[in-house]
CSV table of C-alpha atoms in Angstrom, one decimal:
chain,number,residue,atom,x,y,z
A,11,MET,CA,0.0,0.0,0.0
A,12,GLY,CA,2.9,2.3,0.8
A,13,ASN,CA,4.4,1.8,-2.7
A,14,VAL,CA,1.0,2.5,-4.4
A,15,ARG,CA,0.6,5.7,-2.5
A,16,GLU,CA,4.1,6.8,-3.6
A,17,TRP,CA,3.4,5.9,-7.2
A,18,LEU,CA,0.1,7.8,-7.2
A,19,PHE,CA,1.1,11.0,-5.3
A,20,THR,CA,4.7,11.6,-6.3
A,21,PRO,CA,5.0,14.3,-7.4
A,22,LEU,CA,2.3,15.9,-5.2
A,23,VAL,CA,-0.6,17.2,-7.2
A,24,ARG,CA,-3.6,19.5,-6.4
A,25,PHE,CA,-7.2,19.4,-7.6
A,26,ALA,CA,-10.1,21.8,-7.2
A,27,ASN,CA,-12.5,19.1,-6.0
A,28,LEU,CA,-12.9,15.4,-5.4
A,29,VAL,CA,-14.4,14.7,-8.8
A,30,GLU,CA,-11.2,15.8,-10.5
A,31,LEU,CA,-9.1,13.8,-8.1
A,32,ASN,CA,-11.1,10.6,-8.7
A,33,ASP,CA,-10.9,11.1,-12.5
A,34,TRP,CA,-7.1,11.5,-12.2
A,35,LEU,CA,-6.8,8.5,-9.9
A,36,ALA,CA,-8.8,6.3,-12.4
A,37,ILE,CA,-6.4,7.2,-15.2
A,38,ARG,CA,-3.3,6.5,-13.0
A,39,CYS,CA,-4.7,3.2,-11.8
A,40,ARG,CA,-5.2,2.0,-15.4
A,41,GLU,CA,-1.6,3.1,-16.3
A,42,LEU,CA,-0.2,1.2,-13.2
A,43,ALA,CA,-2.2,-1.9,-14.0
A,44,GLN,CA,-0.1,-2.3,-17.2
A,45,ARG,CA,3.1,-2.9,-15.1
A,46,LYS,CA,4.5,-6.4,-14.7
A,47,HIS,CA,3.0,-8.3,-11.7
A,48,PRO,CA,5.6,-8.6,-8.9
A,49,CYS,CA,5.0,-12.4,-8.5
A,50,HIS,CA,4.2,-13.3,-12.1
A,51,SER,CA,6.7,-11.5,-14.3
A,52,GLY,CA,5.2,-12.8,-17.5
A,53,ARG,CA,1.8,-11.2,-16.8
A,54,THR,CA,0.6,-7.7,-16.1
A,55,ILE,CA,-1.2,-6.6,-12.9
A,56,ASN,CA,-4.4,-6.1,-14.9
A,57,GLU,CA,-4.3,-9.7,-16.3
A,58,CYS,CA,-3.9,-11.1,-12.8
A,59,PHE,CA,-6.7,-8.9,-11.4
A,60,GLN,CA,-9.1,-10.0,-14.2
A,61,GLU,CA,-8.5,-13.6,-13.2
A,62,GLU,CA,-8.9,-13.0,-9.5
A,63,GLN,CA,-11.9,-10.7,-9.9
A,64,ARG,CA,-14.1,-13.7,-10.6
A,65,LEU,CA,-13.3,-15.2,-7.2
A,66,LEU,CA,-14.0,-12.0,-5.3
A,67,ARG,CA,-17.2,-11.6,-3.3
A,68,PRO,CA,-19.7,-9.3,-5.0
A,69,ILE,CA,-20.6,-6.0,-3.4
A,70,VAL,CA,-24.2,-6.2,-2.3
A,71,ALA,CA,-24.5,-2.7,-0.8
A,72,PRO,CA,-22.7,0.6,-1.3
A,73,PHE,CA,-20.1,1.5,1.3
A,74,ASP,CA,-21.6,3.8,3.9
A,75,GLY,CA,-18.6,5.0,5.9
A,76,TYR,CA,-18.8,8.2,7.9
A,77,VAL,CA,-17.5,9.8,11.1
A,78,GLU,CA,-20.3,10.8,13.5
A,79,ARG,CA,-20.2,13.5,16.1
A,80,MET,CA,-22.7,15.0,18.5
A,81,MET,CA,-23.0,18.8,18.0
A,82,ARG,CA,-25.3,21.6,19.2
A,83,VAL,CA,-27.2,23.6,16.5
A,84,SER,CA,-26.5,27.3,16.9
A,85,ASN,CA,-29.2,29.9,17.4
A,86,THR,CA,-29.0,30.7,13.6
A,87,SER,CA,-29.7,27.0,12.8
A,88,LEU,CA,-26.2,26.1,11.7
A,89,VAL,CA,-23.6,23.4,12.6
A,90,CYS,CA,-19.9,23.9,12.0
A,91,VAL,CA,-17.8,21.2,10.4
A,92,ASP,CA,-14.1,21.8,9.6
A,93,ARG,CA,-14.7,25.6,9.8
A,94,ASN,CA,-17.6,25.5,7.3
A,95,ARG,CA,-21.2,26.1,8.4
A,96,TYR,CA,-24.2,24.0,7.2
A,97,SER,CA,-27.8,24.8,7.8
A,98,VAL,CA,-30.3,22.7,9.8
A,99,PRO,CA,-34.1,23.1,9.9
A,100,ALA,CA,-34.9,26.1,12.1
A,101,ARG,CA,-37.0,24.0,14.6
A,102,PHE,CA,-33.8,22.3,15.8
A,103,ALA,CA,-32.0,25.6,16.7
A,104,GLY,CA,-30.3,25.2,20.1
A,105,GLN,CA,-30.8,21.4,20.2
A,106,ALA,CA,-28.2,18.6,20.2
A,107,VAL,CA,-28.0,16.6,16.9
A,108,SER,CA,-25.8,14.0,15.4
A,109,VAL,CA,-23.7,15.0,12.4
A,110,ARG,CA,-22.5,12.3,10.0
A,111,MET,CA,-19.4,13.3,7.9
A,112,SER,CA,-18.6,11.2,4.8
A,113,ALA,CA,-16.1,12.0,2.1
A,114,ASN,CA,-18.6,14.0,0.0
A,115,GLN,CA,-21.7,14.5,2.2
A,116,ILE,CA,-22.8,16.0,5.5
A,117,GLN,CA,-25.9,14.6,7.1
A,118,VAL,CA,-27.7,15.9,10.2
A,119,VAL,CA,-29.7,13.4,12.2
A,120,ALA,CA,-32.2,14.3,14.9
A,121,GLN,CA,-34.9,12.3,16.5
A,122,ALA,CA,-33.7,9.2,14.6
A,123,GLN,CA,-34.3,10.8,11.2
A,124,VAL,CA,-32.1,12.5,8.7
A,125,VAL,CA,-33.3,16.2,8.8
A,126,ALA,CA,-30.6,17.8,6.6
A,127,THR,CA,-28.3,16.7,3.8
A,128,HIS,CA,-25.6,18.8,2.2
A,129,GLN,CA,-22.8,18.3,-0.3
A,130,ARG,CA,-19.6,18.5,1.7
A,131,VAL,CA,-17.4,21.5,0.8
A,132,PHE,CA,-13.7,22.0,1.5
A,133,GLY,CA,-11.9,25.1,2.4
A,134,ARG,CA,-12.8,27.4,5.3
A,135,ASP,CA,-15.4,29.9,6.4
A,136,GLN,CA,-18.0,28.9,3.8
A,137,LEU,CA,-21.8,29.1,4.4
A,138,ILE,CA,-24.0,26.3,2.9
A,139,CYS,CA,-27.7,27.1,3.4
A,140,ASP,CA,-30.8,25.4,2.3
A,141,PRO,CA,-33.5,28.2,2.2
A,142,TRP,CA,-36.3,25.7,3.0
A,143,HIS,CA,-34.7,25.2,6.4
A,144,TYR,CA,-35.6,28.8,7.3
A,145,LEU,CA,-39.3,29.0,6.2
A,146,PRO,CA,-40.5,29.1,9.9
A,147,VAL,CA,-38.4,32.2,10.3
A,148,LEU,CA,-39.9,33.8,7.2
A,149,GLU,CA,-43.4,33.1,8.6
A,150,LYS,CA,-42.6,35.2,11.6
A,151,LYS,CA,-40.3,37.8,9.9
A,152,PRO,CA,-41.3,37.9,6.2
A,153,GLY,CA,-39.0,40.9,5.7
A,154,ALA,CA,-36.0,38.6,5.9
A,155,LEU,CA,-36.9,37.5,2.4
A,156,ARG,CA,-35.3,40.6,1.0
A,157,ASN,CA,-31.9,40.6,2.7
A,158,GLY,CA,-31.6,37.4,4.6
A,159,ALA,CA,-28.4,35.5,3.7
A,160,PRO,CA,-30.2,32.2,2.8
A,161,PHE,CA,-32.6,33.9,0.5
A,162,VAL,CA,-30.5,36.5,-1.4
A,163,GLU,CA,-29.1,34.0,-3.9
A,164,TRP,CA,-32.0,31.5,-3.8
A,165,ASP,CA,-31.9,29.7,-7.1
A,166,LEU,CA,-35.7,29.4,-7.7
A,167,PRO,CA,-37.3,28.6,-11.1
A,168,LEU,CA,-37.6,31.6,-13.4
A,169,PRO,CA,-41.5,31.9,-13.2
A,170,ILE,CA,-41.3,32.0,-9.4
A,171,GLN,CA,-38.5,34.6,-9.5
A,172,ALA,CA,-40.7,36.7,-11.7
A,173,VAL,CA,-43.6,36.5,-9.4
A,174,ARG,CA,-41.4,37.2,-6.4
A,175,LYS,CA,-40.1,40.4,-8.1
A,176,CYS,CA,-43.7,41.5,-8.8
A,177,LEU,CA,-45.0,40.8,-5.3
A,178,LEU,CA,-42.1,42.5,-3.5
A,179,LYS,CA,-42.9,45.8,-5.2
A,180,ARG,CA,-46.3,45.9,-3.5
A,181,PRO,CA,-47.3,46.5,0.2
A,182,GLN,CA,-47.2,43.3,2.2
A,183,GLY,CA,-45.8,41.6,-0.9
A,184,ASP,CA,-43.1,39.8,1.1
A,185,ARG,CA,-45.7,38.2,3.4
A,186,ALA,CA,-47.8,37.2,0.4
A,187,PHE,CA,-44.8,35.5,-1.2
A,188,VAL,CA,-44.0,33.7,2.0
A,189,GLU,CA,-47.5,32.3,2.1
A,190,LEU,CA,-46.9,30.9,-1.4
A,191,LEU,CA,-43.7,29.2,-0.2
A,192,LEU,CA,-45.4,27.7,2.8
A,193,LEU,CA,-48.0,26.1,0.5
A,194,ALA,CA,-45.3,25.0,-1.9
A,195,GLU,CA,-43.5,23.2,0.9
A,196,LYS,CA,-46.6,21.0,1.3
A,197,VAL,CA,-47.6,20.4,-2.3
A,198,GLY,CA,-44.3,20.7,-4.0
A,199,LEU,CA,-42.3,23.3,-5.9
A,200,ASP,CA,-43.5,22.1,-9.3
A,201,ALA,CA,-47.0,23.1,-8.5
A,202,LEU,CA,-45.9,26.6,-7.6
A,203,THR,CA,-43.9,26.9,-10.8
A,204,VAL,CA,-46.9,25.9,-13.0
A,205,ALA,CA,-49.2,28.2,-11.0
A,206,CYS,CA,-46.8,31.1,-11.4
A,207,GLU,CA,-46.6,30.5,-15.2
A,208,CYS,CA,-50.4,30.5,-15.5
A,209,ALA,CA,-50.6,33.8,-13.5
A,210,LEU,CA,-47.9,35.5,-15.6
A,211,GLU,CA,-49.6,34.4,-18.8
A,212,ALA,CA,-53.0,35.7,-17.6
A,213,GLY,CA,-51.4,38.9,-16.4
A,214,THR,CA,-52.9,38.6,-12.8
A,215,VAL,CA,-50.0,38.2,-10.5
A,216,THR,CA,-51.6,38.1,-7.1
A,217,ALA,CA,-51.1,35.6,-4.2
A,218,PRO,CA,-54.8,34.5,-4.1
A,219,VAL,CA,-54.9,33.7,-7.8
A,220,ILE,CA,-51.7,31.7,-7.6
A,221,MET,CA,-52.9,29.8,-4.5
A,222,ASN,CA,-56.2,28.9,-6.1
A,223,GLU,CA,-54.3,27.6,-9.1
A,224,MET,CA,-52.0,25.6,-6.9
A,225,ARG,CA,-55.0,24.0,-5.1
A,226,ARG,CA,-56.6,23.3,-8.4
A,227,LEU,CA,-53.5,21.5,-9.6
A,228,THR,CA,-53.0,19.5,-6.4
A,229,ASP,CA,-56.5,18.7,-5.3
A,230,PRO,CA,-57.5,15.1,-5.9
A,231,SER,CA,-59.6,14.5,-9.0
A,232,PRO,CA,-63.4,14.3,-8.4
A,233,PRO,CA,-64.8,10.8,-7.9
A,234,THR,CA,-66.1,8.8,-10.8
A,235,PRO,CA,-69.9,9.2,-11.1
A,236,LEU,CA,-71.8,6.2,-10.0
A,237,GLU,CA,-73.9,4.3,-12.5
A,238,TRP,CA,-77.3,3.6,-10.9
A,239,PRO,CA,-78.9,0.3,-11.7
A,240,ASP,CA,-82.3,0.3,-13.4
A,241,GLY,CA,-83.9,-1.5,-10.5
A,242,ILE,CA,-83.8,1.5,-8.1
A,243,ALA,CA,-84.9,4.1,-10.6
A,244,LEU,CA,-87.8,6.4,-9.4
A,245,THR,CA,-91.2,5.3,-10.8
A,246,LEU,CA,-92.6,8.8,-10.2
A,247,GLU,CA,-90.1,11.6,-10.6
A,248,PRO,CA,-90.9,14.9,-8.9
A,249,LEU,CA,-91.6,17.8,-11.1
A,250,ALA,CA,-90.1,21.2,-10.6
A,251,ASP,CA,-93.1,23.5,-9.8
A,252,CYS,CA,-91.8,27.1,-9.3
A,253,GLN,CA,-95.4,28.4,-8.9
A,254,ARG,CA,-95.3,27.1,-5.3
A,255,TYR,CA,-92.8,29.9,-4.5
A,256,ASP,CA,-95.2,32.4,-5.9
A,257,HIS,CA,-97.9,31.1,-3.6
A,258,LEU,CA,-95.6,31.4,-0.6
A,259,LEU,CA,-94.9,35.1,-1.6
A,260,GLY,CA,-98.6,35.8,-1.4
A,261,GLU,CA,-100.3,37.9,1.2
A,262,THR,CA,-101.3,34.9,3.3
A,263,HIS,CA,-97.8,33.7,3.9
A,264,ALA,CA,-95.8,36.9,3.6
A,265,HIS,CA,-94.4,38.3,6.9
């Protein structure tokens, strides 16, 4: 193992991310596999490996290796890993959670459930936020939608961005947009995107119109009409006689 590490990392190389490193390692491994096998000089390492590979036990599950630590979520709903901060749903602010750190992922576990997942970043002093984690904060302080760090560069679909721009120009527009986001959290972002597209095409960009469109898109379809058997049909169907109402409006019954 020491020789392989020396072959791969001498001279020492640098990469911007793990994807570039893995691509480079794959190329180097294929190159090294063409060397002569140390025990079978007449064959290459790759030829011996192809023969041995048939005898290896198949992998039945992906490797799930991680380092786990108990941490306390800050008052701003963040956990710090290697001097980088990752967001956690706001309802867990101030609570103790378990943070699982793998080579490329950060998972936050609370109450025996994974409540946050982030792509792991390297470097220092980086802020990785999921804006959906802070929706309860917006419900109480909708003005944070304009300048709050998690929402300034929120990459929403273009129709939603256009609606947001229109609503924020109006009084109480930030609160109206937050109500749309709260509904989208329940029914899905796709429904909000389609509803915003319909509102923009109709030229009526208001929160009630968009909410009605979202409910129309997500409400379950009406039940299939029942087919009544002939055996229970009415033999004498009542007739609509509107003259009875005229009689009730007469002097005798009028009050």
